[in-house]
Structure formats: structure tokens, C-alpha cells
Amino acid sequence: MPTSSASGHSKQSSSNVAATAAVEETITAVSTDDQGKTTVEQVKVVEGKLESNPKRSSVLKPLLTGMLVYALLLLCFAHLFVVHATPVVWHEITGLTVLVVVIVHVMLLRSFFSFVGSQKAPVFIYRDIVLLLLAIFFMVSIISGIAFSKVIFKNWLTFPGDRAMWRNVHAFATSYLLLLIGMHLGCYLNKFYIWLSEGLAPLILGKAYQQLPQDMAEAVKRAETLSKAAKNVRLALSVGLGLMAINGLYQFFATSFFYKLINERKFAFYDFDRLAIFNVIDQLSIMVLAMVISALICRFLLQRSVKPE
């Protein structure tokens, strides 16, 4: 059940406070738990009523922007593993675009690396190992891709060995890269669930739930409603990811993906009888399969990290 709490302090003017003067307080109404219950933010109370914040930004724009960015990145990554979906030049341009995005991503989160070594819990060790392997295979994929480039870097740079060798290295590295991207995302799947469910819940319920409540009773009641809506969103996400993971498991065996991992198959599977978007979705499903498995591993390790009282 959601819990609510309130804390406050009064602001007094420098002059004497008249009996009719408005009393202002800052209170915090909370309805949250570890499963992503909704939190009612800190607000100002004037004469016993919660005061709306006119500068409060709508959740719609940042939520939709974030969802669009994530969707485009996932489709972009998945597209890279379907080399026949577009001309080679677009494959190389997409690869370079992803490189730029990853560099920006690392720069924005550079503070994260300052305390990586200090986190000793099994779940953090697992996360860091996945991140290290992801970085290694990503760099190998980029270097090998440049080494046997057919358009952009052709005849620009000279690498030891022949193009066929670098093509095999690229196929081998990108196979693991697809899985490692999913495993990396799986480490943060629970946070993504909370972010998306808490963002979508008020949008689904309507404009009234995007505004601040008028009093504490309404805040608690609204928090309970938002919590139920968020739970339904997480359930829908779980069903969607589950279906994609099942398709990913099927594609893993149907396309002999395992043989790419042991370097016995040198080419990327592509079904020319299907639209390119379906081939991309199949590769994305394999990524989602790795993401779901990784999320389950993180959950198991996190439970093991909790010391019984």
C-alpha cells in the first residue's frame, strides 16, 4: 500500500505576524516504495491548501522525447546488424553516427566512472564486467569496420592483414556486441520501468493527474490511483518485452546465431522474402532477449546482496 508522509516549516516575515496573515509551509507528500510507487513532490502550502507551481514543466515533452531517443537508438543499433537492409554506405554512416552518440553518452556520464571501483556488491561487479566487455567489443567492431570499409574509409587508411580477415573479425565482434548491448540495457531495466511507468501513468489518466493536488487527502488518493496505473503500465511493458524475448529466442536458433558466436558462420542472416523492418525487429528481439536475461541476473544478484536482518 502506498504510504504518505508530510514535513514542513513555516516562513515568517520580518514584521509582526498579524492574525489574518497567510501562513506558508513547505511540505512533502510521499507515496512511494521500491517497486516504483508514485512520489508526490515537495510543494508549498498557503492557508492549508497546496499551491500550484506555475513553472512546473509538463511531463509529456521530456517523456516523449526520451522515448523517441531510446527507440531511435535501439532501431539504429538493430539496423547495424542487418547489413542487407540498406546500402553499404548507409551502414557505414550509421556506424559512425552510433560512435558519436556513444562518445557523447560517455562524456555526459563521465562522473559515473569515478566511483565504479568502489562498488563491491555482486550486482555492481556484474554490471561493470558487462560494461567492460561492451567497450572492448565496441572498439573492435569500430576498428574492424573501418579496416574493411568499402566506401567512406576505402583507400584512406592502411591496416595489417587483408580485408577478408577484418570482415571476419567484424562479424565475430558485432555478434557479441548485439548481446552485450542488450545485457547492458538489462542492468537498468528496472529504472527504465519506473521512469516510463511514472511518466505514462498521469498521461493515461488525463490532465487532472498532471496537476498538483489541492490538499493532502486528495494527494494520497491520487497517489494510489497513479500507483495502480503505473503498475498496469509495467505489466504491459513486461508482456511486450516478454513477447519480443520469445521471438528473440526463436530467432537465436532459427538463424543459427550461436554459430556466429563461435566464429563458425561468417555472414549475417537476412531473409530476403521479408521486409527489411521485420529483419531489423528480429535482430532487436535477440537484443531484448539478452536484456531480459540480464535484468533477471541483476535481480537475482541484488536479492543475494541484501543481508537478512
PDB file of N, CA, C and O in Angstrom, residues 256-295:
ATOM      1  N   SER A 256      20.660 -19.623 -36.523  1.00  0.00           N
ATOM      2  CA  SER A 256      21.956 -20.217 -36.145  1.00  0.00           C
ATOM      3  C   SER A 256      22.890 -19.161 -35.569  1.00  0.00           C
ATOM      4  O   SER A 256      24.084 -19.116 -35.894  1.00  0.00           O
ATOM      5  N   PHE A 257      22.337 -18.302 -34.732  1.00  0.00           N
ATOM      6  CA  PHE A 257      23.132 -17.219 -34.153  1.00  0.00           C
ATOM      7  C   PHE A 257      24.285 -17.756 -33.314  1.00  0.00           C
ATOM      8  O   PHE A 257      25.343 -17.129 -33.228  1.00  0.00           O
ATOM      9  N   PHE A 258      24.091 -18.905 -32.705  1.00  0.00           N
ATOM     10  CA  PHE A 258      25.131 -19.488 -31.856  1.00  0.00           C
ATOM     11  C   PHE A 258      26.421 -19.709 -32.638  1.00  0.00           C
ATOM     12  O   PHE A 258      27.522 -19.513 -32.110  1.00  0.00           O
ATOM     13  N   TYR A 259      26.292 -20.100 -33.912  1.00  0.00           N
ATOM     14  CA  TYR A 259      27.484 -20.386 -34.711  1.00  0.00           C
ATOM     15  C   TYR A 259      28.267 -19.115 -35.050  1.00  0.00           C
ATOM     16  O   TYR A 259      29.453 -19.173 -35.364  1.00  0.00           O
ATOM     17  N   LYS A 260      27.584 -17.965 -34.989  1.00  0.00           N
ATOM     18  CA  LYS A 260      28.313 -16.708 -35.145  1.00  0.00           C
ATOM     19  C   LYS A 260      29.164 -16.432 -33.910  1.00  0.00           C
ATOM     20  O   LYS A 260      30.256 -15.859 -34.003  1.00  0.00           O
ATOM     21  N   LEU A 261      28.667 -16.848 -32.746  1.00  0.00           N
ATOM     22  CA  LEU A 261      29.391 -16.597 -31.502  1.00  0.00           C
ATOM     23  C   LEU A 261      30.660 -17.439 -31.393  1.00  0.00           C
ATOM     24  O   LEU A 261      31.599 -17.059 -30.696  1.00  0.00           O
ATOM     25  N   ILE A 262      30.678 -18.588 -32.045  1.00  0.00           N
ATOM     26  CA  ILE A 262      31.883 -19.435 -32.013  1.00  0.00           C
ATOM     27  C   ILE A 262      32.660 -19.314 -33.324  1.00  0.00           C
ATOM     28  O   ILE A 262      33.543 -20.122 -33.620  1.00  0.00           O
ATOM     29  N   ASN A 263      32.297 -18.303 -34.113  1.00  0.00           N
ATOM     30  CA  ASN A 263      33.031 -17.937 -35.325  1.00  0.00           C
ATOM     31  C   ASN A 263      33.011 -19.035 -36.391  1.00  0.00           C
ATOM     32  O   ASN A 263      33.954 -19.177 -37.176  1.00  0.00           O
ATOM     33  N   GLU A 264      31.930 -19.801 -36.434  1.00  0.00           N
ATOM     34  CA  GLU A 264      31.790 -20.816 -37.473  1.00  0.00           C
ATOM     35  C   GLU A 264      30.915 -20.341 -38.618  1.00  0.00           C
ATOM     36  O   GLU A 264      30.797 -21.036 -39.625  1.00  0.00           O
ATOM     37  N   ARG A 265      30.275 -19.189 -38.447  1.00  0.00           N
ATOM     38  CA  ARG A 265      29.496 -18.605 -39.525  1.00  0.00           C
ATOM     39  C   ARG A 265      29.944 -17.170 -39.711  1.00  0.00           C
ATOM     40  O   ARG A 265      30.029 -16.400 -38.756  1.00  0.00           O
ATOM     41  N   LYS A 266      30.259 -16.811 -40.955  1.00  0.00           N
ATOM     42  CA  LYS A 266      30.893 -15.525 -41.224  1.00  0.00           C
ATOM     43  C   LYS A 266      29.932 -14.465 -41.740  1.00  0.00           C
ATOM     44  O   LYS A 266      30.314 -13.307 -41.873  1.00  0.00           O
ATOM     45  N   PHE A 267      28.696 -14.832 -42.026  1.00  0.00           N
ATOM     46  CA  PHE A 267      27.784 -13.876 -42.653  1.00  0.00           C
ATOM     47  C   PHE A 267      26.592 -13.607 -41.738  1.00  0.00           C
ATOM     48  O   PHE A 267      26.268 -14.410 -40.860  1.00  0.00           O
ATOM     49  N   ALA A 268      25.955 -12.471 -41.969  1.00  0.00           N
ATOM     50  CA  ALA A 268      24.770 -12.104 -41.201  1.00  0.00           C
ATOM     51  C   ALA A 268      23.528 -12.661 -41.882  1.00  0.00           C
ATOM     52  O   ALA A 268      23.378 -12.563 -43.108  1.00  0.00           O
ATOM     53  N   PHE A 269      22.645 -13.248 -41.101  1.00  0.00           N
ATOM     54  CA  PHE A 269      21.428 -13.825 -41.662  1.00  0.00           C
ATOM     55  C   PHE A 269      20.497 -12.712 -42.119  1.00  0.00           C
ATOM     56  O   PHE A 269      20.313 -11.710 -41.438  1.00  0.00           O
ATOM     57  N   TYR A 270      19.895 -12.915 -43.292  1.00  0.00           N
ATOM     58  CA  TYR A 270      18.923 -11.949 -43.800  1.00  0.00           C
ATOM     59  C   TYR A 270      17.905 -12.695 -44.650  1.00  0.00           C
ATOM     60  O   TYR A 270      18.258 -13.441 -45.574  1.00  0.00           O
ATOM     61  N   ASP A 271      16.640 -12.520 -44.318  1.00  0.00           N
ATOM     62  CA  ASP A 271      15.552 -13.166 -45.048  1.00  0.00           C
ATOM     63  C   ASP A 271      15.059 -12.202 -46.122  1.00  0.00           C
ATOM     64  O   ASP A 271      14.356 -11.231 -45.828  1.00  0.00           O
ATOM     65  N   PHE A 272      15.427 -12.472 -47.373  1.00  0.00           N
ATOM     66  CA  PHE A 272      15.080 -11.569 -48.465  1.00  0.00           C
ATOM     67  C   PHE A 272      13.598 -11.639 -48.826  1.00  0.00           C
ATOM     68  O   PHE A 272      13.102 -10.815 -49.603  1.00  0.00           O
ATOM     69  N   ASP A 273      12.880 -12.627 -48.285  1.00  0.00           N
ATOM     70  CA  ASP A 273      11.446 -12.740 -48.548  1.00  0.00           C
ATOM     71  C   ASP A 273      10.605 -11.892 -47.598  1.00  0.00           C
ATOM     72  O   ASP A 273       9.382 -11.840 -47.737  1.00  0.00           O
ATOM     73  N   ARG A 274      11.252 -11.244 -46.632  1.00  0.00           N
ATOM     74  CA  ARG A 274      10.540 -10.414 -45.671  1.00  0.00           C
ATOM     75  C   ARG A 274      10.988  -8.966 -45.823  1.00  0.00           C
ATOM     76  O   ARG A 274      12.082  -8.679 -46.331  1.00  0.00           O
ATOM     77  N   LEU A 275      10.145  -8.045 -45.365  1.00  0.00           N
ATOM     78  CA  LEU A 275      10.515  -6.636 -45.380  1.00  0.00           C
ATOM     79  C   LEU A 275      11.713  -6.393 -44.467  1.00  0.00           C
ATOM     80  O   LEU A 275      11.918  -7.103 -43.482  1.00  0.00           O
ATOM     81  N   ALA A 276      12.476  -5.345 -44.789  1.00  0.00           N
ATOM     82  CA  ALA A 276      13.682  -5.045 -44.007  1.00  0.00           C
ATOM     83  C   ALA A 276      13.349  -4.764 -42.550  1.00  0.00           C
ATOM     84  O   ALA A 276      14.085  -5.168 -41.651  1.00  0.00           O
ATOM     85  N   ILE A 277      12.213  -4.097 -42.301  1.00  0.00           N
ATOM     86  CA  ILE A 277      11.852  -3.736 -40.932  1.00  0.00           C
ATOM     87  C   ILE A 277      11.648  -4.977 -40.074  1.00  0.00           C
ATOM     88  O   ILE A 277      11.994  -4.995 -38.886  1.00  0.00           O
ATOM     89  N   PHE A 278      11.136  -6.058 -40.672  1.00  0.00           N
ATOM     90  CA  PHE A 278      10.937  -7.286 -39.896  1.00  0.00           C
ATOM     91  C   PHE A 278      12.266  -7.966 -39.579  1.00  0.00           C
ATOM     92  O   PHE A 278      12.424  -8.572 -38.524  1.00  0.00           O
ATOM     93  N   ASN A 279      13.216  -7.861 -40.493  1.00  0.00           N
ATOM     94  CA  ASN A 279      14.551  -8.374 -40.206  1.00  0.00           C
ATOM     95  C   ASN A 279      15.212  -7.581 -39.083  1.00  0.00           C
ATOM     96  O   ASN A 279      15.902  -8.145 -38.229  1.00  0.00           O
ATOM     97  N   VAL A 280      14.985  -6.277 -39.091  1.00  0.00           N
ATOM     98  CA  VAL A 280      15.533  -5.434 -38.028  1.00  0.00           C
ATOM     99  C   VAL A 280      14.892  -5.793 -36.689  1.00  0.00           C
ATOM    100  O   VAL A 280      15.575  -5.905 -35.665  1.00  0.00           O
ATOM    101  N   ILE A 281      13.563  -5.983 -36.689  1.00  0.00           N
ATOM    102  CA  ILE A 281      12.859  -6.340 -35.452  1.00  0.00           C
ATOM    103  C   ILE A 281      13.345  -7.684 -34.918  1.00  0.00           C
ATOM    104  O   ILE A 281      13.461  -7.877 -33.696  1.00  0.00           O
ATOM    105  N   ASP A 282      13.653  -8.626 -35.813  1.00  0.00           N
ATOM    106  CA  ASP A 282      14.163  -9.926 -35.368  1.00  0.00           C
ATOM    107  C   ASP A 282      15.500  -9.774 -34.647  1.00  0.00           C
ATOM    108  O   ASP A 282      15.746 -10.414 -33.620  1.00  0.00           O
ATOM    109  N   GLN A 283      16.377  -8.916 -35.191  1.00  0.00           N
ATOM    110  CA  GLN A 283      17.654  -8.665 -34.511  1.00  0.00           C
ATOM    111  C   GLN A 283      17.440  -7.941 -33.190  1.00  0.00           C
ATOM    112  O   GLN A 283      18.093  -8.233 -32.189  1.00  0.00           O
ATOM    113  N   LEU A 284      16.484  -7.006 -33.199  1.00  0.00           N
ATOM    114  CA  LEU A 284      16.156  -6.295 -31.966  1.00  0.00           C
ATOM    115  C   LEU A 284      15.604  -7.260 -30.920  1.00  0.00           C
ATOM    116  O   LEU A 284      15.864  -7.107 -29.721  1.00  0.00           O
ATOM    117  N   SER A 285      14.889  -8.281 -31.359  1.00  0.00           N
ATOM    118  CA  SER A 285      14.332  -9.263 -30.434  1.00  0.00           C
ATOM    119  C   SER A 285      15.438 -10.062 -29.748  1.00  0.00           C
ATOM    120  O   SER A 285      15.320 -10.402 -28.562  1.00  0.00           O
ATOM    121  N   ILE A 286      16.500 -10.372 -30.482  1.00  0.00           N
ATOM    122  CA  ILE A 286      17.632 -11.068 -29.866  1.00  0.00           C
ATOM    123  C   ILE A 286      18.277 -10.174 -28.803  1.00  0.00           C
ATOM    124  O   ILE A 286      18.668 -10.631 -27.725  1.00  0.00           O
ATOM    125  N   MET A 287      18.357  -8.873 -29.097  1.00  0.00           N
ATOM    126  CA  MET A 287      18.876  -7.920 -28.124  1.00  0.00           C
ATOM    127  C   MET A 287      17.988  -7.868 -26.886  1.00  0.00           C
ATOM    128  O   MET A 287      18.477  -7.843 -25.750  1.00  0.00           O
ATOM    129  N   VAL A 288      16.672  -7.864 -27.102  1.00  0.00           N
ATOM    130  CA  VAL A 288      15.725  -7.831 -25.986  1.00  0.00           C
ATOM    131  C   VAL A 288      15.834  -9.103 -25.154  1.00  0.00           C
ATOM    132  O   VAL A 288      15.733  -9.067 -23.920  1.00  0.00           O
ATOM    133  N   LEU A 289      16.044 -10.242 -25.802  1.00  0.00           N
ATOM    134  CA  LEU A 289      16.236 -11.499 -25.078  1.00  0.00           C
ATOM    135  C   LEU A 289      17.415 -11.380 -24.123  1.00  0.00           C
ATOM    136  O   LEU A 289      17.319 -11.758 -22.942  1.00  0.00           O
ATOM    137  N   ALA A 290      18.531 -10.848 -24.609  1.00  0.00           N
ATOM    138  CA  ALA A 290      19.706 -10.652 -23.754  1.00  0.00           C
ATOM    139  C   ALA A 290      19.405  -9.654 -22.642  1.00  0.00           C
ATOM    140  O   ALA A 290      19.875  -9.808 -21.509  1.00  0.00           O
ATOM    141  N   MET A 291      18.591  -8.632 -22.942  1.00  0.00           N
ATOM    142  CA  MET A 291      18.242  -7.617 -21.951  1.00  0.00           C
ATOM    143  C   MET A 291      17.412  -8.222 -20.825  1.00  0.00           C
ATOM    144  O   MET A 291      17.664  -7.954 -19.640  1.00  0.00           O
ATOM    145  N   VAL A 292      16.432  -9.043 -21.174  1.00  0.00           N
ATOM    146  CA  VAL A 292      15.578  -9.663 -20.163  1.00  0.00           C
ATOM    147  C   VAL A 292      16.379 -10.620 -19.288  1.00  0.00           C
ATOM    148  O   VAL A 292      16.240 -10.624 -18.052  1.00  0.00           O
ATOM    149  N   ILE A 293      17.237 -11.427 -19.906  1.00  0.00           N
ATOM    150  CA  ILE A 293      18.076 -12.355 -19.134  1.00  0.00           C
ATOM    151  C   ILE A 293      18.985 -11.585 -18.188  1.00  0.00           C
ATOM    152  O   ILE A 293      19.153 -11.945 -17.016  1.00  0.00           O
ATOM    153  N   SER A 294      19.574 -10.495 -18.684  1.00  0.00           N
ATOM    154  CA  SER A 294      20.464  -9.683 -17.858  1.00  0.00           C
ATOM    155  C   SER A 294      19.711  -9.047 -16.696  1.00  0.00           C
ATOM    156  O   SER A 294      20.220  -8.967 -15.572  1.00  0.00           O
ATOM    157  N   ALA A 295      18.480  -8.582 -16.953  1.00  0.00           N
ATOM    158  CA  ALA A 295      17.671  -7.982 -15.881  1.00  0.00           C
ATOM    159  C   ALA A 295      17.360  -9.013 -14.799  1.00  0.00           C
ATOM    160  O   ALA A 295      17.380  -8.691 -13.601  1.00  0.00           O
TER     161      ALA A 295
END
